[in-house]
JSON list of C-alpha atoms in Angstrom, two decimals:
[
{"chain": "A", "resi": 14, "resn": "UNK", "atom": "CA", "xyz": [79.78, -56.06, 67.71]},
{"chain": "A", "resi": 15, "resn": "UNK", "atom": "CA", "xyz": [79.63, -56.57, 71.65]},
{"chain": "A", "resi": 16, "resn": "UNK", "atom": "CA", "xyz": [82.70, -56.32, 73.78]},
{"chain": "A", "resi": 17, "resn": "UNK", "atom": "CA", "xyz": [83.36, -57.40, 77.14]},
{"chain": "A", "resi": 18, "resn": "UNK", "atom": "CA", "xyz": [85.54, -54.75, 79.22]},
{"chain": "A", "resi": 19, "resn": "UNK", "atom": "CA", "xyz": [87.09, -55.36, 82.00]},
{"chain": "A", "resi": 20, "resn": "UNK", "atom": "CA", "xyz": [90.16, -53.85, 84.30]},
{"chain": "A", "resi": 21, "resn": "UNK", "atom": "CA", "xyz": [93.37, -53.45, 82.92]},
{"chain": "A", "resi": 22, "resn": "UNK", "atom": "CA", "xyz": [94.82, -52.85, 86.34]},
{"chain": "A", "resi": 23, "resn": "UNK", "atom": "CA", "xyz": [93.84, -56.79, 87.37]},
{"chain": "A", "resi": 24, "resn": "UNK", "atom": "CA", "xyz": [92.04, -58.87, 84.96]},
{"chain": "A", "resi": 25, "resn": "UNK", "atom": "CA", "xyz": [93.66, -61.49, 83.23]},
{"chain": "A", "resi": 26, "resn": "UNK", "atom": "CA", "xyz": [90.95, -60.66, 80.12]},
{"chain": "A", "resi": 27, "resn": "UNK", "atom": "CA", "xyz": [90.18, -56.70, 80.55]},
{"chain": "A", "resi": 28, "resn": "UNK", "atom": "CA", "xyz": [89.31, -56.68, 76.71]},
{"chain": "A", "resi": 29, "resn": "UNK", "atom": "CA", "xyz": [87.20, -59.38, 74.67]},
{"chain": "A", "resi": 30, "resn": "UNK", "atom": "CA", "xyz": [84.89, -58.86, 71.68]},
{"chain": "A", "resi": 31, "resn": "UNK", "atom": "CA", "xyz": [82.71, -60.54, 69.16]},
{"chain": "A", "resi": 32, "resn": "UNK", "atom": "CA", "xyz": [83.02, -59.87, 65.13]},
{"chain": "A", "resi": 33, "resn": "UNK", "atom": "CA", "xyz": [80.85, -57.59, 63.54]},
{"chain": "A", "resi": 34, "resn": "UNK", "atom": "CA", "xyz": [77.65, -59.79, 62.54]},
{"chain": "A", "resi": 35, "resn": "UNK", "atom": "CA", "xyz": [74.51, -59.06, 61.47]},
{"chain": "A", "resi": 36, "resn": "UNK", "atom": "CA", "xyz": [72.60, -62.35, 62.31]},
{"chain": "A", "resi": 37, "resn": "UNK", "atom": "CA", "xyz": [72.12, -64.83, 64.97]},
{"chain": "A", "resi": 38, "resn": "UNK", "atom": "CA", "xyz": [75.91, -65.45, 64.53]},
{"chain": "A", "resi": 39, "resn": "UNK", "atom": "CA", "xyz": [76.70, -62.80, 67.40]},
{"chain": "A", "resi": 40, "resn": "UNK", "atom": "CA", "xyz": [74.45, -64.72, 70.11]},
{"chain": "A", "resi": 41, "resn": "UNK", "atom": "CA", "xyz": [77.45, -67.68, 69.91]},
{"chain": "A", "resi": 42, "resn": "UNK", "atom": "CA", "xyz": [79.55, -64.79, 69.84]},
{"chain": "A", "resi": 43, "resn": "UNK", "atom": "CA", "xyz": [78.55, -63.20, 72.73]},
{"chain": "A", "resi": 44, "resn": "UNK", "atom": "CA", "xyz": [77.78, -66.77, 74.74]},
{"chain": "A", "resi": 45, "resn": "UNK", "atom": "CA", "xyz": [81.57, -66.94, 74.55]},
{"chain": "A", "resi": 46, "resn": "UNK", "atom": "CA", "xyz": [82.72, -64.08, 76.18]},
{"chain": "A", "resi": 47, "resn": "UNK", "atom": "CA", "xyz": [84.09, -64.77, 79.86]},
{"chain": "A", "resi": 48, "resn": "UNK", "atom": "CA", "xyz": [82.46, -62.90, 82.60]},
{"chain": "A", "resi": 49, "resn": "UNK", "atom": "CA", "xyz": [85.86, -62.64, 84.87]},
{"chain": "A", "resi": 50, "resn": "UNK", "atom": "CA", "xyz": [83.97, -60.69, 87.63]},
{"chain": "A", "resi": 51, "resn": "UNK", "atom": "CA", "xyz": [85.03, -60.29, 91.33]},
{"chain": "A", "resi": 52, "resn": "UNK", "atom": "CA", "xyz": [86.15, -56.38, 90.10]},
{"chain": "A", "resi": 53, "resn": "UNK", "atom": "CA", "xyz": [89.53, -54.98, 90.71]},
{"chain": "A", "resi": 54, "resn": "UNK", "atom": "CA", "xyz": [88.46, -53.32, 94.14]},
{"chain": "A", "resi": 55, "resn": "UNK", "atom": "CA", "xyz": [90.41, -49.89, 92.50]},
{"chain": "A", "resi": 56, "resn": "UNK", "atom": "CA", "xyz": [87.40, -47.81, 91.53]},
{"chain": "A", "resi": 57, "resn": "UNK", "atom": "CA", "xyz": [87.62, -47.96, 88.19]},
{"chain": "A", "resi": 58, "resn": "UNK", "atom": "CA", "xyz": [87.33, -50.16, 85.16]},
{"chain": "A", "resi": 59, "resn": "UNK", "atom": "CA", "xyz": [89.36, -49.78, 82.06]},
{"chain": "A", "resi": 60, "resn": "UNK", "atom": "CA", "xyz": [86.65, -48.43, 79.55]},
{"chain": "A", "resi": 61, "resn": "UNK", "atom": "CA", "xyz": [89.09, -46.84, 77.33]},
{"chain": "A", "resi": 62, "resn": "UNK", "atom": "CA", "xyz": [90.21, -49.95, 76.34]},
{"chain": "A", "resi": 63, "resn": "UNK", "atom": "CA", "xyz": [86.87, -50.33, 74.22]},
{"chain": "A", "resi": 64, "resn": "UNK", "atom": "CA", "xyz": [87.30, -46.54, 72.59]},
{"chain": "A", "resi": 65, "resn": "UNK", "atom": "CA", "xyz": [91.33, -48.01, 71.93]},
{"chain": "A", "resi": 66, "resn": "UNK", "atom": "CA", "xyz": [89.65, -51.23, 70.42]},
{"chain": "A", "resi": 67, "resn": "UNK", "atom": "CA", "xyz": [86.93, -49.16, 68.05]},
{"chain": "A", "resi": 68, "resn": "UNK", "atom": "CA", "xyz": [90.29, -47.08, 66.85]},
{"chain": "A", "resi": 69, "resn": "UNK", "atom": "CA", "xyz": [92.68, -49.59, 66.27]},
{"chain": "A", "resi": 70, "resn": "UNK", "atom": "CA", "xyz": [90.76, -52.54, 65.46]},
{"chain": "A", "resi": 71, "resn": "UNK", "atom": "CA", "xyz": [87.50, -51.97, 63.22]},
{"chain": "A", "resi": 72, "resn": "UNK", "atom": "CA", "xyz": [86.74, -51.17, 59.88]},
{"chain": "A", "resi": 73, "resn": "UNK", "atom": "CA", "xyz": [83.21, -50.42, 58.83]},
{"chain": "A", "resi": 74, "resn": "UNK", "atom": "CA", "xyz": [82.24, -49.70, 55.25]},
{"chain": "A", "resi": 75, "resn": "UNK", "atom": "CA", "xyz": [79.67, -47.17, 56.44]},
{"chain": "A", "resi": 76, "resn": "UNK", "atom": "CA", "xyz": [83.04, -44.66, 57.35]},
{"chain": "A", "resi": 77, "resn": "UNK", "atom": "CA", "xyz": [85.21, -45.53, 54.93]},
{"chain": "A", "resi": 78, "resn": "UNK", "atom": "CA", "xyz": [83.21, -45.69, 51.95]},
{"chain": "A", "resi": 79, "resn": "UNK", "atom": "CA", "xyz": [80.35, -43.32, 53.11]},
{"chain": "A", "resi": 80, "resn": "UNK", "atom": "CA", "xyz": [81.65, -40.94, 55.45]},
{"chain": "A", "resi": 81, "resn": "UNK", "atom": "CA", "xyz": [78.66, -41.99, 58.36]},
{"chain": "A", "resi": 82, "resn": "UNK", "atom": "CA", "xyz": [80.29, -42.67, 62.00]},
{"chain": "A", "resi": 83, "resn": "UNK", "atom": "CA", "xyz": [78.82, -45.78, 63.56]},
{"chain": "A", "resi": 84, "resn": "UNK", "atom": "CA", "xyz": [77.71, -45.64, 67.27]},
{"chain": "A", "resi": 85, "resn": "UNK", "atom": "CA", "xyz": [79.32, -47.02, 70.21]},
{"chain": "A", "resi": 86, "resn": "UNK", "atom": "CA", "xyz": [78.03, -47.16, 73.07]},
{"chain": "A", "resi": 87, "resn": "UNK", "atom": "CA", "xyz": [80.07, -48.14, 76.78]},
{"chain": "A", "resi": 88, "resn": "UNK", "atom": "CA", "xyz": [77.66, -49.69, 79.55]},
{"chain": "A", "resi": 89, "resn": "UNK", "atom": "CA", "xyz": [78.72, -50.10, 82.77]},
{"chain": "A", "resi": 90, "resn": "UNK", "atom": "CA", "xyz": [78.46, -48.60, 86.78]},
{"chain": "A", "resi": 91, "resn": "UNK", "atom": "CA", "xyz": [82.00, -48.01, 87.98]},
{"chain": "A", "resi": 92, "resn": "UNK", "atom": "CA", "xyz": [84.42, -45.00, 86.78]},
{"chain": "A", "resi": 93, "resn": "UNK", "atom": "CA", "xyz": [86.69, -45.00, 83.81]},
{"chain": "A", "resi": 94, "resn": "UNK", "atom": "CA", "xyz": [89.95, -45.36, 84.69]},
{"chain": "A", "resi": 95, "resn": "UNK", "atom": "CA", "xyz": [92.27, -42.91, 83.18]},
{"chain": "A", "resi": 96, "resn": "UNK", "atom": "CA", "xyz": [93.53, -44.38, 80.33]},
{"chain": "A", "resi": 97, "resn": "UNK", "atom": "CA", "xyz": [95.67, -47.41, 79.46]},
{"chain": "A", "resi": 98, "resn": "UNK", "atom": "CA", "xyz": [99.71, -47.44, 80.09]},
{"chain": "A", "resi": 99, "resn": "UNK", "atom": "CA", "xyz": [101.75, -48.41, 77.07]},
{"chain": "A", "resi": 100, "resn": "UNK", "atom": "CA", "xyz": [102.36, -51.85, 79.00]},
{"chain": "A", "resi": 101, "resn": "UNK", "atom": "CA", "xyz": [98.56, -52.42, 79.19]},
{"chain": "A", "resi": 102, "resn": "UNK", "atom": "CA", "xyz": [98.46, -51.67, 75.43]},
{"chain": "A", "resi": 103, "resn": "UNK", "atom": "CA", "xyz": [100.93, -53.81, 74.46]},
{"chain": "A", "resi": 104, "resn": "UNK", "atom": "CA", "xyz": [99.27, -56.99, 76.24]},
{"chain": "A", "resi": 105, "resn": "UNK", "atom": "CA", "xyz": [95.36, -56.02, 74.96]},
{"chain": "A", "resi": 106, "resn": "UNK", "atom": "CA", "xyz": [96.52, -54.96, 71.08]},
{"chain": "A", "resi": 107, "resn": "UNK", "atom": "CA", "xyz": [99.78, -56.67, 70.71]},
{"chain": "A", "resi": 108, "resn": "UNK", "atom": "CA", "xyz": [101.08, -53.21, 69.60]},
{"chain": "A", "resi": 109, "resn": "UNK", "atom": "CA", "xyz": [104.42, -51.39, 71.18]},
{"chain": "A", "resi": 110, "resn": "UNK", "atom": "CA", "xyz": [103.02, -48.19, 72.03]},
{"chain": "A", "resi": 111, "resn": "UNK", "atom": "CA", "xyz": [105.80, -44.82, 72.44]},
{"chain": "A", "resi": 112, "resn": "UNK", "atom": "CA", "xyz": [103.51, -44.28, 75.54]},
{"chain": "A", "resi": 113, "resn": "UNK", "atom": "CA", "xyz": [100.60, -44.92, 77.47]},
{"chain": "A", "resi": 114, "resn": "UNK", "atom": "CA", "xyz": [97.34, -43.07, 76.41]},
{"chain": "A", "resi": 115, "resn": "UNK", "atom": "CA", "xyz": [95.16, -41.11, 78.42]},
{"chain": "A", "resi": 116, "resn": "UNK", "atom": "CA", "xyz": [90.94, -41.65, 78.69]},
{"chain": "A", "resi": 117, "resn": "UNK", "atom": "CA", "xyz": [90.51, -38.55, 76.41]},
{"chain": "A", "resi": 118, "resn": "UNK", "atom": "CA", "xyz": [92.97, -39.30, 74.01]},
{"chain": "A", "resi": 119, "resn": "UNK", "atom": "CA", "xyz": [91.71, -43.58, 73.39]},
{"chain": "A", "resi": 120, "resn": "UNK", "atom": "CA", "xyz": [88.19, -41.56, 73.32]},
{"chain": "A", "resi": 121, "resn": "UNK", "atom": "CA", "xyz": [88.86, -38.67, 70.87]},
{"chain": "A", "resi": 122, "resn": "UNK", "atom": "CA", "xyz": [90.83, -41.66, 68.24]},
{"chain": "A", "resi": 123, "resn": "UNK", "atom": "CA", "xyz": [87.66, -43.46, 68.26]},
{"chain": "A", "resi": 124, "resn": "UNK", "atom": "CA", "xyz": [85.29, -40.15, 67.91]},
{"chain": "A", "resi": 125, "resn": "UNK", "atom": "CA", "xyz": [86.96, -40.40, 64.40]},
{"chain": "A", "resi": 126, "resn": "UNK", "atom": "CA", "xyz": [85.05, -42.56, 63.23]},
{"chain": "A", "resi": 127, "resn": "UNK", "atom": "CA", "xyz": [82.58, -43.50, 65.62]},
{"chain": "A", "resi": 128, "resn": "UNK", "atom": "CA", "xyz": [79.39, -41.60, 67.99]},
{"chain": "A", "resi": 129, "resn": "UNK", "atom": "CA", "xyz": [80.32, -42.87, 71.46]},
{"chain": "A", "resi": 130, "resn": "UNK", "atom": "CA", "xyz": [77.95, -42.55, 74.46]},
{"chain": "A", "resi": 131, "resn": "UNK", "atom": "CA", "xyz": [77.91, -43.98, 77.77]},
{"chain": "A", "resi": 132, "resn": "UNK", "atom": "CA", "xyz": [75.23, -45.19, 79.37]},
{"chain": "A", "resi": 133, "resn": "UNK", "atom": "CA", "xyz": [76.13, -45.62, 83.56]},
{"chain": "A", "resi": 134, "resn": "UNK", "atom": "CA", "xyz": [73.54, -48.08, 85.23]},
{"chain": "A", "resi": 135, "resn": "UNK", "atom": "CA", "xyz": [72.36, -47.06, 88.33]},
{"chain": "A", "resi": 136, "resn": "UNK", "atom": "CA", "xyz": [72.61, -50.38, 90.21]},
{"chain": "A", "resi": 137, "resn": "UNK", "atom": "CA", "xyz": [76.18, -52.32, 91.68]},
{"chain": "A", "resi": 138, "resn": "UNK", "atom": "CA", "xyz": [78.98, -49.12, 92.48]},
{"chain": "A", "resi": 139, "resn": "UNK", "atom": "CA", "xyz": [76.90, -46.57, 90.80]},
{"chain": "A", "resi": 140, "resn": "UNK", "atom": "CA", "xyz": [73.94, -46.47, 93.26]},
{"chain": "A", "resi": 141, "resn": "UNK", "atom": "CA", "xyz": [76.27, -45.68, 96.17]},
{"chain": "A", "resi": 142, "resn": "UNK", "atom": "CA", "xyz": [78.46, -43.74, 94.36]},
{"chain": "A", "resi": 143, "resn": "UNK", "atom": "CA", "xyz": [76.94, -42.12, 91.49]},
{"chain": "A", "resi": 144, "resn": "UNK", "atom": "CA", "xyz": [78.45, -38.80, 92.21]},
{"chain": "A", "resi": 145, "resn": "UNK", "atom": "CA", "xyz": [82.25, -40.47, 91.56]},
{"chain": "A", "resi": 146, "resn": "UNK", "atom": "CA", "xyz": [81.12, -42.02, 88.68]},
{"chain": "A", "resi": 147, "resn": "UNK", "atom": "CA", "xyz": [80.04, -39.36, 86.97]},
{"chain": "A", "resi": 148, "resn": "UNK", "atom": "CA", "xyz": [82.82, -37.20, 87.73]},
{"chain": "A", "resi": 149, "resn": "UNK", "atom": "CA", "xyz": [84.76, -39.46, 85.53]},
{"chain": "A", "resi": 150, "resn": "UNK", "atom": "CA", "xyz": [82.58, -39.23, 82.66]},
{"chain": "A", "resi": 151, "resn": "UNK", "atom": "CA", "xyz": [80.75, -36.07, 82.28]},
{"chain": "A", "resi": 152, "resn": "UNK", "atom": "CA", "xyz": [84.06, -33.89, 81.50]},
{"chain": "A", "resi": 153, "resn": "UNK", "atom": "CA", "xyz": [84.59, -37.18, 78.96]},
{"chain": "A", "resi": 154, "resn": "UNK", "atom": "CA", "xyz": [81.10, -37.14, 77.46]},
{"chain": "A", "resi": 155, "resn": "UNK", "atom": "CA", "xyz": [79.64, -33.89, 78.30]},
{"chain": "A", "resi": 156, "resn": "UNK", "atom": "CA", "xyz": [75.85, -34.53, 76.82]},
{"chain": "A", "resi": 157, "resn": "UNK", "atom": "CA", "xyz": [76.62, -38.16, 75.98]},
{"chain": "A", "resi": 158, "resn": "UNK", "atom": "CA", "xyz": [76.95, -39.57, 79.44]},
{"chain": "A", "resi": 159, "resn": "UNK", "atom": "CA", "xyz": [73.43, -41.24, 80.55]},
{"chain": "A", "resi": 160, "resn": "UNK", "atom": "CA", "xyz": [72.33, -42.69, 84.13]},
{"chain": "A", "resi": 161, "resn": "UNK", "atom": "CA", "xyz": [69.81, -45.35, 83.45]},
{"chain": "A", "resi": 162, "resn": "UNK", "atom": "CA", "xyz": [67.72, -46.77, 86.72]},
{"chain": "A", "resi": 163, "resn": "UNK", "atom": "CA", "xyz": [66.54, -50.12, 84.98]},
{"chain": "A", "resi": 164, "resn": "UNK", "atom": "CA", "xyz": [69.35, -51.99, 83.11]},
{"chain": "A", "resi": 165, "resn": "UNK", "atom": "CA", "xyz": [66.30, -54.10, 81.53]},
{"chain": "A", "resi": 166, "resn": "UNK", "atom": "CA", "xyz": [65.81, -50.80, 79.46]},
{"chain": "A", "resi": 167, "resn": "UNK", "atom": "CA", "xyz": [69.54, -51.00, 78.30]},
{"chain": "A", "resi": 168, "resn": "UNK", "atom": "CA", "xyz": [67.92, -51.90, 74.27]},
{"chain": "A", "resi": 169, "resn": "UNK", "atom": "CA", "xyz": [65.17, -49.06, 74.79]},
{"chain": "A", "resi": 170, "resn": "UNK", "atom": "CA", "xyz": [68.02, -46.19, 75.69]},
{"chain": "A", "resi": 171, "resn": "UNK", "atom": "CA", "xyz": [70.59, -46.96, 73.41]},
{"chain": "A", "resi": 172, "resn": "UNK", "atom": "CA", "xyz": [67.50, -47.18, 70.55]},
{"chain": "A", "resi": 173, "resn": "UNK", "atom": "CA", "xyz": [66.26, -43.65, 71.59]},
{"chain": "A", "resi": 174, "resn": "UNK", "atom": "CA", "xyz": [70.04, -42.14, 71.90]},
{"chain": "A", "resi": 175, "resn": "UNK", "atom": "CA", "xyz": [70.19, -43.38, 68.38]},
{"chain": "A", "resi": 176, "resn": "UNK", "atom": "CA", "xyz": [67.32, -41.64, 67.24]},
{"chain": "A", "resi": 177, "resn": "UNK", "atom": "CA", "xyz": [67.64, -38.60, 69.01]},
{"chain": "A", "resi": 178, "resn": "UNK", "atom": "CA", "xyz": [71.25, -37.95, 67.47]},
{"chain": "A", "resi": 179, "resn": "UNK", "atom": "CA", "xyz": [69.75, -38.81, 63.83]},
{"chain": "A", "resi": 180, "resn": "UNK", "atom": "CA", "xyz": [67.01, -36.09, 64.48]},
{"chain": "A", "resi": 181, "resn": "UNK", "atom": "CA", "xyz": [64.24, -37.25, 66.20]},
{"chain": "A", "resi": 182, "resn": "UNK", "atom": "CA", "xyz": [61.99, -35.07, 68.84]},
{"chain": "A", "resi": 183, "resn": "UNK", "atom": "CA", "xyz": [63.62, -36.70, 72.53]},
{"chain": "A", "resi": 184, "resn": "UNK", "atom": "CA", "xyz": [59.87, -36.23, 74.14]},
{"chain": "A", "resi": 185, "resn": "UNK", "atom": "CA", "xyz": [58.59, -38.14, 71.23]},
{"chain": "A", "resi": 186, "resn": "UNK", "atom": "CA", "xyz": [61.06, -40.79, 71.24]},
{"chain": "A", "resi": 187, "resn": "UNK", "atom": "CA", "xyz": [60.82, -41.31, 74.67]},
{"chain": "A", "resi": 188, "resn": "UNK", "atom": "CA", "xyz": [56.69, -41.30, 74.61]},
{"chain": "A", "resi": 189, "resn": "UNK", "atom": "CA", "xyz": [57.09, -43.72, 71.71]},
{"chain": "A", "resi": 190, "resn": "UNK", "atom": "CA", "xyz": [57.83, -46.78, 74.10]},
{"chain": "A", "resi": 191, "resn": "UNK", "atom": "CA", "xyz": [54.91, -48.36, 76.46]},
{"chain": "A", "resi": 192, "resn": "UNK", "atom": "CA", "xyz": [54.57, -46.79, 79.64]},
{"chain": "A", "resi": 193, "resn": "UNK", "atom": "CA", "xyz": [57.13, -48.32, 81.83]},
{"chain": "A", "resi": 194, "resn": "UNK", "atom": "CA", "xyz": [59.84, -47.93, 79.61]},
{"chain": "A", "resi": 195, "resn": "UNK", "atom": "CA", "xyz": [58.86, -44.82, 78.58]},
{"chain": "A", "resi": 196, "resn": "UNK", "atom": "CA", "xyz": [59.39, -43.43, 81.59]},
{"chain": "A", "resi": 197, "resn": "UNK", "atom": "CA", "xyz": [62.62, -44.86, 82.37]},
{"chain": "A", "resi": 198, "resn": "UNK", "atom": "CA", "xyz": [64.10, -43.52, 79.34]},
{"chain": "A", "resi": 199, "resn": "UNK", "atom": "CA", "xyz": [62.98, -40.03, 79.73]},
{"chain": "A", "resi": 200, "resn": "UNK", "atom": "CA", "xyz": [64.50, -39.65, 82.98]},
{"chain": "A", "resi": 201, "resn": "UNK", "atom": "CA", "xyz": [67.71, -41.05, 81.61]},
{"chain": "A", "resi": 202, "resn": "UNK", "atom": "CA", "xyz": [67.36, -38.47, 78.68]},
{"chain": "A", "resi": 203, "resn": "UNK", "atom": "CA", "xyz": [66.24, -35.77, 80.51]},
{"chain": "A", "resi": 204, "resn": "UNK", "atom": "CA", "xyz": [68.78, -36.13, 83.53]},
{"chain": "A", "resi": 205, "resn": "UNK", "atom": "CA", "xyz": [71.95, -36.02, 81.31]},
{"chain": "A", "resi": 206, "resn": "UNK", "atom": "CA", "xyz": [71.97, -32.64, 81.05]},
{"chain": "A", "resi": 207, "resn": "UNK", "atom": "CA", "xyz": [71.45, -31.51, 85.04]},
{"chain": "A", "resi": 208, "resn": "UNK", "atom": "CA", "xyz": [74.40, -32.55, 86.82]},
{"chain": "A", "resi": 209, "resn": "UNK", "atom": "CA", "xyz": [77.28, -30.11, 86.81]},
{"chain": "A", "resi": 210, "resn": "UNK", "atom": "CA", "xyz": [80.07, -31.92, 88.45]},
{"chain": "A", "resi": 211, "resn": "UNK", "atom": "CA", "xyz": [84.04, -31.57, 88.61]},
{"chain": "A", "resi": 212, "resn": "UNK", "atom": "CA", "xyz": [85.91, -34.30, 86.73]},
{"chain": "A", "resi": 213, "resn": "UNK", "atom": "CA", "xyz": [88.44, -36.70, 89.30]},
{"chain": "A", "resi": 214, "resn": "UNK", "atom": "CA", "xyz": [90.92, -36.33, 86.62]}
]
């Protein structure tokens, strides 16, 4: 499944997302997501709306009948705003919320069920203000959170994040891909784990 996430704060579309499919079904899919761009100008998009989405709205047979989480992974270069209000959660999930949700709490409801990572590309907001960003998500993520130089390596990462949290060696994973790639990924593995930094919220 691929969802588009946008900014609760502005967009007229901060949430849209494909079935699950296992074939060429999901290119149409994803063809028909609208790109609403132009960004809210509020540092910040509204990521927990994906981790509200995974919670709410998906049922996979690998949970519920098998007990295995799935993975989901959030890609983007801008902070995560903190959480959704319970007006913003009535107009994405047609739901009347008691009250508005914070980043950790839409995050920890989809943990239930699912491995979530986040992968921050270093390009766009993030390679001026990388620092910000990842003040946002580290305390989130701690371990999970991964700055990426090269969003062409996007498939590479998220493969190797896979494999690494079923077991594999990370050095091996990362040497597994040809050179360029290779490298890219095992900064992004390796760096995850050096910045210390406090969280904005």
């Amino acid at each position: 499944m691929v969802a588009a996430v946008g900014d609760a704060f502005t967009d007229a579309a901060p949430l849209q997302a494909t079935q699950f499919e296992a074939d060429i079904t999901l290119a149409g899919q994803i063809r028909a997501l609208w790109l609403e761009g132009n960004g809210g100008g509020n540092n910040g998009e509204s990521y927990s709306a994906a981790h509200l989405l995974a919670a709410l709205k998906t049922s996979t047979d690998a949970f519920e009948r098998r007990g295995r989480k799935g993975y989901l992974f959030t890609i983007g270069d801008e902070p995560v705003h903190n959480g959704l209000s319970a007006d913003q959660i009535a107009r994405i999930f047609g739901v009347e919320p008691p009250r508005g949700l914070s980043a950790r709490e839409c995050l920890a409801m989809a943990q239930r069920s699912y491995e979530v990572f986040h992968i921050v590309i270093r390009e766009g907001y993030a390679a001026t203000g990388l620092d910000r960003v990842l003040r946002s998500w580290q305390p989130l993520l701690p371990g999970r959170t991964f700055v990426l130089d090269d969003h062409r390596r996007i498939a590479e990462l998220v493969v190797s994040i896979i494999e690494i949290t079923e077991g594999r060696d990370a050095s091996e994973v990362a040497a597994s891909w040809p050179d360029s790639a290779a490298a890219v990924v095992a900064k992004a593995i390796g760096e995850r784990q050096n910045r210390r930094l406090l969280p904005l919220f």
